[in-house]
């Protein structure tokens, strides 16, 4: 059997409601990241001390990669599982995570998803079956387990497993794809190709230009979406999700996306030759323009979306800031159930 | 056929059958329990950890996997977070290096990172130990390493009844449990075995709480604190020394996490003389932890310097003569006991 | 770039000397395994105690898989590296390992390659750049290192990395192929598909029927050899070795071979439905018949080969038995260099 | 330009520059040395372990890798067996779970399994430690685990000069050496740091032998035995307590394998009071081993029960207040010293 490697097809114009939904999701996610960016850098000085401030530690933001999360999650309900990476916010948001609890976790507060124990790379949410891992590609295997449970229980729920293109050279990637294909597990594997793994360019890490071609090694369909186009992602994900729900097994989707900012905050990106041109590839203004052109959006719609996003995000930040810092005397809690 | 009266309490099983009996009983009681690993189906487990289970439960619950430990242990983690109760088998503990990330960074940490909101009720079974010339990559115990990494319980039975009761407890536990069975305690027909590997095993529901040591033999002159196959050796030595009138206590820790420090202290408080026997490597492991557990509370309890009988810090050698020099066997245990007795 | 997936071509008749060499290598290897089989079981009783006897421990014999080792190693010199598996004897022998030292190691004696520390899964021979690992697929990465050293030094030496088909689902397999292709390392990856990984059939472990197809995931040529045919292996290996020596990078060869005996000694193979028919697929009588037919071998040639093999093997066994058992007082030696 | 006279012995470097200087000097001296890992090229190492090396040595010797730790660490093992002297960087020690097999079953065992016939002269560098809210998968020390597994030396510098001298020793060593640098000792501009992270570093060839502890501060009332960043904290505490007239000795182990047990004994023999400070997990690790090293020889040396200040057996929490409660910081060290002083 050889995998169907489908190149991203032109999509017929989507329904306006769907298009607006994709736009709204992307804007909400971006608004969130901008707010975290602001809060993160607000109190790291003088200089930049990574351990300082209301939001300490590493911070991997997803600006530029919203089309992937928005396009994929549009096909999911919160009964479906998502396993994400060190860069999880866009998927968490587009999958419908409670922004208050998520933000409180990022601020390390008791009302956070993990009562402040996890942090931004460790968002575990039973309500949306969302989890993430800071270890490259190691979020894939647990997605198989969620899918396995869904399959055993006779549901049509599915699991989406996300990694970056750098992760596609880690052993866990390979083992997961083989197992999922072997057992026809309802999984959609998503690779976010943002061209970079920290400072290592994809051509310096990956022997072939298209990870979707790797799907053939497991007899599953593989599809690469170019251009960071949210509607193309939506279309590809639709096919993969339908296939998984129908019991036909896993698929692999690679999206060529964009890391708009540094790998983590504090990354000066000196290694990045195309740095100056990055902002002009921002997918949100581009999609906004397309929707305006198509008559789906106008000034009013844009500001409505942005204001709603801003209100939700700022409320979440307020919630987080108002939540208590964990009591050091509870440090030994939650090791065992 | 006339039933001869067989009191339940005298039914004897070897350790592997006792372990399998617990798995089967839990699987009957709870449809969410399943077992996956390499050669656990038709083969019945390389060390007979699953013999007969495929026949009763079929391939949807007794699942042979590819040689993808990261993949299938991670699958178990994910299934556990969704409420199933997987048992994943890592064929030899020695292979943990290909999948440790799922074990200690995921299985063991998710509950904590989630602030207690996500449970990971799974069991990781794995075979340990040497003594049959399987070389440096197939003879390790490594339990000290698992026990060093927080978030997982570590259970290491030595006796058939405990193998059953601790397995039942492990499957019912809402936390991840690593269940380490020494090949030498299983009672396998194709391996040298101590007579203790077959013993009375309670029928029906039988649970041994995790975290409590057992006094395998009471004594007053010296304490041997140990685990797994070394319990059998320690008992042999204690029996031998009893003929000389020496009264040696043998404490079987049964689990390393939680570690029953009180039981260690109680024994050493009584005898004042401690020998720790550990088939894992000497340094930075169980033997040091047990000694320190006493010193932390009262170094004055030691009436003689404690003795640690472990695998010296070398890979396990292949040649029989070398391997037996490295393992904590009867001769070294006896010598250590005589040393602490002064 | 898409990989060339070449299906095994019909080979033109090889030179008689080469054919005789392939036959001799296979016979030597088989003779060796038969002798180890005999010695291994000689003193395990009463019953079967794996830890007993002159050769204790697990024993994975390679009978039936000789075509792979003979066909590949015919293209190597002892300056080339080979990394093998838990089932290493056929490759060790065909690569020219000193039989005395190898056998002494298997018997755990001081004149063994590892002075009795290693055992049959851990044959390390600097003279032939041979090593092995008992951990599935983990012999692949060190082969990259040997190849890297050979490349850096400007030589045309190569490394051959061997695993079974079961190993092709382990993460190390994937990482190694990607790295080798990325850095154009002179490696030939060999997968011995003997249909079984202990008791797990390849269809129950691998999502696609042909691991050679996985080469495309790394942009390298992949070739599958059917029928356990030593000359087809020889041909495929010739192409791959030439490519590696020329600096054109790695290749993957999967050979559909045969596990004539159990996974390890003591394996009753109750799981193996085709057990009764296994012996008739023995590749050595088949090749012998073909060479007789082609006039390359006659009765005299066959007995000459067998007698020479037997003499060499029995001498090695004598050597091993005569070598001293290691002194227990040396148990702490050789931890650090 | 007029040369001002700068005595060599006063040149000060931070730890990362000292470490890089040793690598550069060894690379100049020996063409077989190369460095590979993620982001070690243009980025210069996430924790500045390779800053500037790409410029001098180019991409054929300072090699960015894919995120394939098993692949490239295994490559280093193979290259080392062929006589090269690779330095492989595992970006965080926390990631060892994806590649531990190559480390402990291959790098560490081949020399032994080959009966000394094959050497594996490589260095595995890796960043350790927390204190900046990087969470449970990016803040671990884990050196106790590496030290438990035989066949590799484990070096853990705390001071700039040692970072240089131990790196030179590690590269020249014919055995595999794991070189663990705590992010907090590197002197990174973007992380809180102790003033001790910049110090005098000898120029030119400078080698510190592996396996010898250093008395970082002499004292007579109590001994703090520790390693890595905790040495800085311990010295801070000792300085503070000196103001009260207390004389606290601080012993910097510098390596865990070999472990300088003599130095520990000598210090405790002098002071009779032991505090072990360890940023790794409490149980089955360094702190127990150090305590046991003394008890093994003479439990009577302890004039008070020893104190172990380590990360309790929990994953490292993210929130600052929790993380600082878990880490062995000044307050806990000081309290422990006061406890042993009675
Ligand atoms: C096993 C492992 N190796 C290395 C790292 C360090 N690391 C964190 S993010 C990253 C780059 C990931 O690149 P990619 O997968 O492309 O995701 P991106 O950051 O681009 O979203 C690396 C190397 C890690 N977290 N885990
Ligand atoms: C990482 C790892 N997992 C499991 C094993 C146990 N094991 C030894 S051989 C084997 C089967 C290997 O099958 P294959 O790769 O096809 O090689 P074959 O034995 O058929 O030659 C297994 C599972 C191991 N040695 N290493
Ligand atoms: Mg990327
Ligand atoms: Mg096989």
PDB file of N, CA, C and O in Angstrom, chain A residues 217-238:
ATOM      1  N   UNK A 217       5.421   5.996   4.806  1.00  0.00           N
ATOM      2  CA  UNK A 217       6.163   4.979   5.557  1.00  0.00           C
ATOM      3  C   UNK A 217       5.260   4.237   6.535  1.00  0.00           C
ATOM      4  O   UNK A 217       5.682   3.255   7.150  1.00  0.00           O
ATOM      5  N   UNK A 218       4.044   4.720   6.695  1.00  0.00           N
ATOM      6  CA  UNK A 218       3.098   4.099   7.624  1.00  0.00           C
ATOM      7  C   UNK A 218       1.780   3.767   6.932  1.00  0.00           C
ATOM      8  O   UNK A 218       0.800   3.431   7.589  1.00  0.00           O
ATOM      9  N   UNK A 219       1.763   3.932   5.637  1.00  0.00           N
ATOM     10  CA  UNK A 219       0.548   3.626   4.897  1.00  0.00           C
ATOM     11  C   UNK A 219      -0.618   4.513   5.261  1.00  0.00           C
ATOM     12  O   UNK A 219      -1.773   4.085   5.229  1.00  0.00           O
ATOM     13  N   UNK A 220      -0.335   5.745   5.617  1.00  0.00           N
ATOM     14  CA  UNK A 220      -1.446   6.652   5.926  1.00  0.00           C
ATOM     15  C   UNK A 220      -1.390   7.850   4.977  1.00  0.00           C
ATOM     16  O   UNK A 220      -0.347   8.157   4.405  1.00  0.00           O
ATOM     17  N   UNK A 221      -2.512   8.524   4.789  1.00  0.00           N
ATOM     18  CA  UNK A 221      -2.484   9.695   3.919  1.00  0.00           C
ATOM     19  C   UNK A 221      -1.655  10.816   4.547  1.00  0.00           C
ATOM     20  O   UNK A 221      -1.692  11.019   5.766  1.00  0.00           O
ATOM     21  N   UNK A 222      -0.941  11.500   3.701  1.00  0.00           N
ATOM     22  CA  UNK A 222      -0.150  12.638   4.155  1.00  0.00           C
ATOM     23  C   UNK A 222      -0.427  13.816   3.262  1.00  0.00           C
ATOM     24  O   UNK A 222      -0.545  13.683   2.039  1.00  0.00           O
ATOM     25  N   UNK A 223      -0.553  14.951   3.860  1.00  0.00           N
ATOM     26  CA  UNK A 223      -0.916  16.130   3.070  1.00  0.00           C
ATOM     27  C   UNK A 223      -0.122  17.306   3.604  1.00  0.00           C
ATOM     28  O   UNK A 223      -0.022  17.501   4.812  1.00  0.00           O
ATOM     29  N   UNK A 224       0.441  18.083   2.723  1.00  0.00           N
ATOM     30  CA  UNK A 224       1.138  19.297   3.148  1.00  0.00           C
ATOM     31  C   UNK A 224       0.348  20.505   2.683  1.00  0.00           C
ATOM     32  O   UNK A 224      -0.079  20.591   1.530  1.00  0.00           O
ATOM     33  N   UNK A 225       0.155  21.429   3.595  1.00  0.00           N
ATOM     34  CA  UNK A 225      -0.543  22.666   3.281  1.00  0.00           C
ATOM     35  C   UNK A 225       0.501  23.772   3.192  1.00  0.00           C
ATOM     36  O   UNK A 225       1.248  23.994   4.156  1.00  0.00           O
ATOM     37  N   UNK A 226       0.538  24.436   2.083  1.00  0.00           N
ATOM     38  CA  UNK A 226       1.513  25.517   1.918  1.00  0.00           C
ATOM     39  C   UNK A 226       0.894  26.852   2.317  1.00  0.00           C
ATOM     40  O   UNK A 226      -0.308  26.956   2.548  1.00  0.00           O
ATOM     41  N   UNK A 227       1.695  27.836   2.430  1.00  0.00           N
ATOM     42  CA  UNK A 227       1.226  29.226   2.491  1.00  0.00           C
ATOM     43  C   UNK A 227       0.538  29.629   3.786  1.00  0.00           C
ATOM     44  O   UNK A 227      -0.019  30.718   3.850  1.00  0.00           O
ATOM     45  N   UNK A 228       0.549  28.752   4.776  1.00  0.00           N
ATOM     46  CA  UNK A 228      -0.032  29.153   6.065  1.00  0.00           C
ATOM     47  C   UNK A 228      -1.475  29.632   5.871  1.00  0.00           C
ATOM     48  O   UNK A 228      -1.921  30.577   6.520  1.00  0.00           O
ATOM     49  N   UNK A 229      -2.168  28.940   5.002  1.00  0.00           N
ATOM     50  CA  UNK A 229      -3.513  29.362   4.593  1.00  0.00           C
ATOM     51  C   UNK A 229      -4.549  28.645   5.460  1.00  0.00           C
ATOM     52  O   UNK A 229      -4.715  27.426   5.383  1.00  0.00           O
ATOM     53  N   UNK A 230      -5.263  29.404   6.271  1.00  0.00           N
ATOM     54  CA  UNK A 230      -6.162  28.801   7.236  1.00  0.00           C
ATOM     55  C   UNK A 230      -7.262  27.976   6.566  1.00  0.00           C
ATOM     56  O   UNK A 230      -7.678  26.941   7.087  1.00  0.00           O
ATOM     57  N   UNK A 231      -7.686  28.411   5.408  1.00  0.00           N
ATOM     58  CA  UNK A 231      -8.768  27.654   4.759  1.00  0.00           C
ATOM     59  C   UNK A 231      -8.250  26.346   4.161  1.00  0.00           C
ATOM     60  O   UNK A 231      -8.966  25.340   4.134  1.00  0.00           O
ATOM     61  N   UNK A 232      -7.024  26.375   3.722  1.00  0.00           N
ATOM     62  CA  UNK A 232      -6.438  25.120   3.235  1.00  0.00           C
ATOM     63  C   UNK A 232      -6.227  24.155   4.399  1.00  0.00           C
ATOM     64  O   UNK A 232      -6.431  22.945   4.271  1.00  0.00           O
ATOM     65  N   UNK A 233      -5.832  24.691   5.545  1.00  0.00           N
ATOM     66  CA  UNK A 233      -5.714  23.842   6.727  1.00  0.00           C
ATOM     67  C   UNK A 233      -7.080  23.274   7.083  1.00  0.00           C
ATOM     68  O   UNK A 233      -7.225  22.074   7.351  1.00  0.00           O
ATOM     69  N   UNK A 234      -8.060  24.143   7.063  1.00  0.00           N
ATOM     70  CA  UNK A 234      -9.421  23.713   7.395  1.00  0.00           C
ATOM     71  C   UNK A 234      -9.853  22.561   6.483  1.00  0.00           C
ATOM     72  O   UNK A 234     -10.425  21.554   6.936  1.00  0.00           O
ATOM     73  N   UNK A 235      -9.549  22.683   5.236  1.00  0.00           N
ATOM     74  CA  UNK A 235      -9.968  21.651   4.281  1.00  0.00           C
ATOM     75  C   UNK A 235      -9.230  20.340   4.535  1.00  0.00           C
ATOM     76  O   UNK A 235      -9.834  19.260   4.605  1.00  0.00           O
ATOM     77  N   UNK A 236      -7.931  20.448   4.696  1.00  0.00           N
ATOM     78  CA  UNK A 236      -7.140  19.227   4.913  1.00  0.00           C
ATOM     79  C   UNK A 236      -7.550  18.561   6.226  1.00  0.00           C
ATOM     80  O   UNK A 236      -7.697  17.334   6.308  1.00  0.00           O
ATOM     81  N   UNK A 237      -7.713  19.366   7.247  1.00  0.00           N
ATOM     82  CA  UNK A 237      -8.096  18.814   8.546  1.00  0.00           C
ATOM     83  C   UNK A 237      -9.481  18.189   8.468  1.00  0.00           C
ATOM     84  O   UNK A 237      -9.738  17.157   9.097  1.00  0.00           O
ATOM     85  N   UNK A 238     -10.338  18.770   7.697  1.00  0.00           N
ATOM     86  CA  UNK A 238     -11.676  18.206   7.535  1.00  0.00           C
ATOM     87  C   UNK A 238     -11.615  16.789   6.997  1.00  0.00           C
ATOM     88  O   UNK A 238     -12.296  15.889   7.498  1.00  0.00           O
TER      89      UNK A 238
END
